[in-house]
Amino acid sequence: TFIKIHLFLTPRLRYCLPPKKMDALMQGIVDRHDKIFGINIFEVEHPLTASEMFEEARYAQAELPAHDA
């Protein structure tokens, strides 16, 4: 099982931490959890609606590497 996190942040949230701290935080999450395949941060102008979240989840699922069940 692989987990890939797509994190959608408004500019206010995206820049609340310096870039190096944000990178270190994200890398720490990946390092501590062996099932997390990666974290991508996307900047959005507004919080996503439920339907936008569902659509983005489908895209993220499609990006995961193929593996045997």
Coordinates of N, CA and C in Angstrom, one line a residue:
T1 N 0.8 -1.2 0.0 CA 0.0 0.0 0.0 C 0.9 1.2 0.0
F2 N 0.6 2.2 -0.9 CA 1.3 3.4 -1.0 C 0.3 4.6 -0.7
I3 N 0.8 5.6 0.0 CA 0.0 6.8 0.2 C 0.8 8.0 -0.4
K4 N 0.1 8.8 -1.1 CA 0.6 10.0 -1.7 C -0.2 11.1 -1.2
I5 N 0.4 12.1 -0.6 CA -0.4 13.3 -0.1 C -0.3 14.4 -1.1
H6 N -1.4 15.0 -1.4 CA -1.5 16.2 -2.2 C -2.1 17.2 -1.2
L7 N -1.2 18.2 -0.9 CA -1.6 19.2 0.1 C -1.9 20.5 -0.6
F8 N -3.1 21.0 -0.5 CA -3.6 22.2 -1.1 C -3.7 23.3 -0.1
L9 N -2.9 24.3 -0.3 CA -2.8 25.4 0.6 C -3.0 26.8 0.0
T10 N -3.8 27.6 0.7 CA -3.9 29.0 0.2 C -2.6 29.7 0.4
P11 N -2.3 30.8 -0.3 CA -1.0 31.5 -0.1 C -0.8 31.9 1.3
R12 N -1.8 32.3 2.1 CA -1.6 32.6 3.5 C -1.0 31.4 4.3
L13 N -1.6 30.2 4.0 CA -1.1 29.0 4.7 C 0.2 28.6 4.2
R14 N 0.4 28.7 2.9 CA 1.6 28.2 2.2 C 2.8 28.9 2.7
Y15 N 2.7 30.2 3.0 CA 3.9 30.9 3.3 C 3.9 31.3 4.8
C16 N 3.2 30.6 5.7 CA 3.2 30.8 7.1 C 4.5 30.3 7.7
L17 N 5.2 29.4 7.0 CA 6.5 28.9 7.5 C 7.5 29.2 6.4
P18 N 8.7 29.5 6.7 CA 9.8 29.6 5.7 C 9.9 28.4 4.9
P19 N 10.3 28.5 3.6 CA 10.3 27.3 2.7 C 11.2 26.2 3.3
K20 N 12.3 26.5 3.9 CA 13.2 25.4 4.4 C 12.5 24.7 5.5
K21 N 11.7 25.4 6.4 CA 11.0 24.7 7.5 C 9.9 23.9 6.9
M22 N 9.2 24.4 5.9 CA 8.1 23.6 5.3 C 8.7 22.3 4.7
D23 N 9.8 22.4 4.0 CA 10.4 21.3 3.4 C 10.8 20.3 4.4
A24 N 11.4 20.7 5.5 CA 11.9 19.9 6.6 C 10.7 19.1 7.2
L25 N 9.6 19.9 7.4 CA 8.4 19.3 8.0 C 7.8 18.2 7.1
M26 N 7.7 18.5 5.8 CA 7.2 17.5 4.9 C 8.2 16.2 4.8
Q27 N 9.5 16.5 4.7 CA 10.4 15.4 4.7 C 10.4 14.5 5.9
G28 N 10.2 15.2 7.1 CA 10.0 14.4 8.3 C 8.8 13.5 8.3
I29 N 7.7 14.0 7.8 CA 6.6 13.1 7.7 C 6.8 11.9 6.8
V30 N 7.5 12.1 5.7 CA 7.8 11.0 4.7 C 8.8 10.0 5.4
D31 N 9.8 10.6 6.1 CA 10.8 9.7 6.8 C 10.2 8.9 7.9
R32 N 9.2 9.4 8.6 CA 8.6 8.6 9.7 C 7.6 7.6 9.3
H33 N 7.0 7.7 8.1 CA 6.0 6.8 7.7 C 6.3 6.2 6.4
D34 N 6.7 4.9 6.5 CA 7.2 4.2 5.3 C 6.2 3.9 4.2
K35 N 4.9 4.1 4.5 CA 3.9 3.9 3.5 C 3.6 5.2 2.7
I36 N 4.1 6.3 3.1 CA 3.9 7.5 2.4 C 4.9 7.6 1.2
F37 N 4.4 7.7 0.0 CA 5.2 7.7 -1.2 C 5.7 9.1 -1.5
G38 N 5.0 10.1 -1.1 CA 5.5 11.5 -1.3 C 4.4 12.5 -0.9
I39 N 4.8 13.7 -0.8 CA 3.9 14.8 -0.5 C 4.1 15.9 -1.6
N40 N 3.1 16.3 -2.2 CA 3.1 17.4 -3.2 C 2.3 18.6 -2.6
I41 N 2.9 19.8 -2.6 CA 2.2 21.0 -2.2 C 1.7 21.8 -3.4
F42 N 0.4 22.1 -3.3 CA -0.2 22.9 -4.4 C -0.7 24.2 -3.8
E43 N -0.5 25.3 -4.4 CA -1.1 26.6 -4.0 C -2.4 26.8 -4.7
V44 N -3.4 27.1 -3.9 CA -4.8 27.4 -4.5 C -5.3 28.7 -4.0
E45 N -6.1 29.3 -4.8 CA -6.6 30.7 -4.4 C -7.7 30.6 -3.3
H46 N -8.4 29.5 -3.2 CA -9.5 29.3 -2.3 C -9.5 27.9 -1.8
P47 N -10.0 27.6 -0.6 CA -10.1 26.2 -0.1 C -10.9 25.4 -1.1
L48 N -10.5 24.2 -1.3 CA -11.2 23.3 -2.2 C -12.6 22.9 -1.7
T49 N -13.5 22.8 -2.7 CA -14.9 22.3 -2.3 C -14.8 20.8 -2.2
A50 N -15.8 20.1 -1.7 CA -15.8 18.7 -1.6 C -15.6 18.0 -3.0
S51 N -16.3 18.5 -4.0 CA -16.2 17.9 -5.3 C -14.8 18.1 -5.9
E52 N -14.2 19.2 -5.6 CA -12.8 19.5 -6.1 C -11.8 18.5 -5.3
M53 N -12.1 18.3 -4.1 CA -11.2 17.3 -3.3 C -11.3 15.9 -3.9
F54 N -12.6 15.5 -4.2 CA -12.8 14.2 -4.7 C -12.1 14.0 -6.0
E55 N -12.1 15.0 -6.9 CA -11.5 15.0 -8.2 C -10.0 14.9 -8.0
E56 N -9.4 15.7 -7.1 CA -8.0 15.7 -6.9 C -7.5 14.4 -6.3
A57 N -8.3 13.7 -5.5 CA -8.0 12.4 -4.9 C -7.9 11.4 -6.1
R58 N -8.8 11.5 -7.1 CA -8.7 10.6 -8.2 C -7.4 10.8 -9.0
Y59 N -7.0 12.0 -9.2 CA -5.7 12.3 -9.9 C -4.6 11.7 -9.1
A60 N -4.6 11.9 -7.8 CA -3.5 11.4 -6.9 C -3.4 9.9 -7.0
Q61 N -4.5 9.3 -6.9 CA -4.6 7.8 -7.0 C -4.0 7.3 -8.3
A62 N -4.3 8.0 -9.4 CA -3.8 7.6 -10.7 C -2.3 7.7 -10.8
E63 N -1.7 8.6 -10.0 CA -0.2 8.9 -10.1 C 0.6 7.8 -9.3
L64 N -0.1 7.0 -8.5 CA 0.7 6.1 -7.7 C 1.3 5.0 -8.5
P65 N 2.4 4.5 -8.1 CA 3.1 3.4 -8.9 C 2.2 2.2 -8.9
A66 N 2.2 1.4 -10.0 CA 1.5 0.2 -10.0 C 2.1 -0.8 -9.1
H67 N 1.3 -1.6 -8.4 CA 1.8 -2.6 -7.5 C 0.8 -3.8 -7.4
D68 N 1.3 -4.9 -7.0 CA 0.5 -6.1 -6.9 C -0.3 -6.0 -5.6
A69 N -1.6 -6.4 -5.7 CA -2.5 -6.4 -4.5 C -2.3 -7.7 -3.7

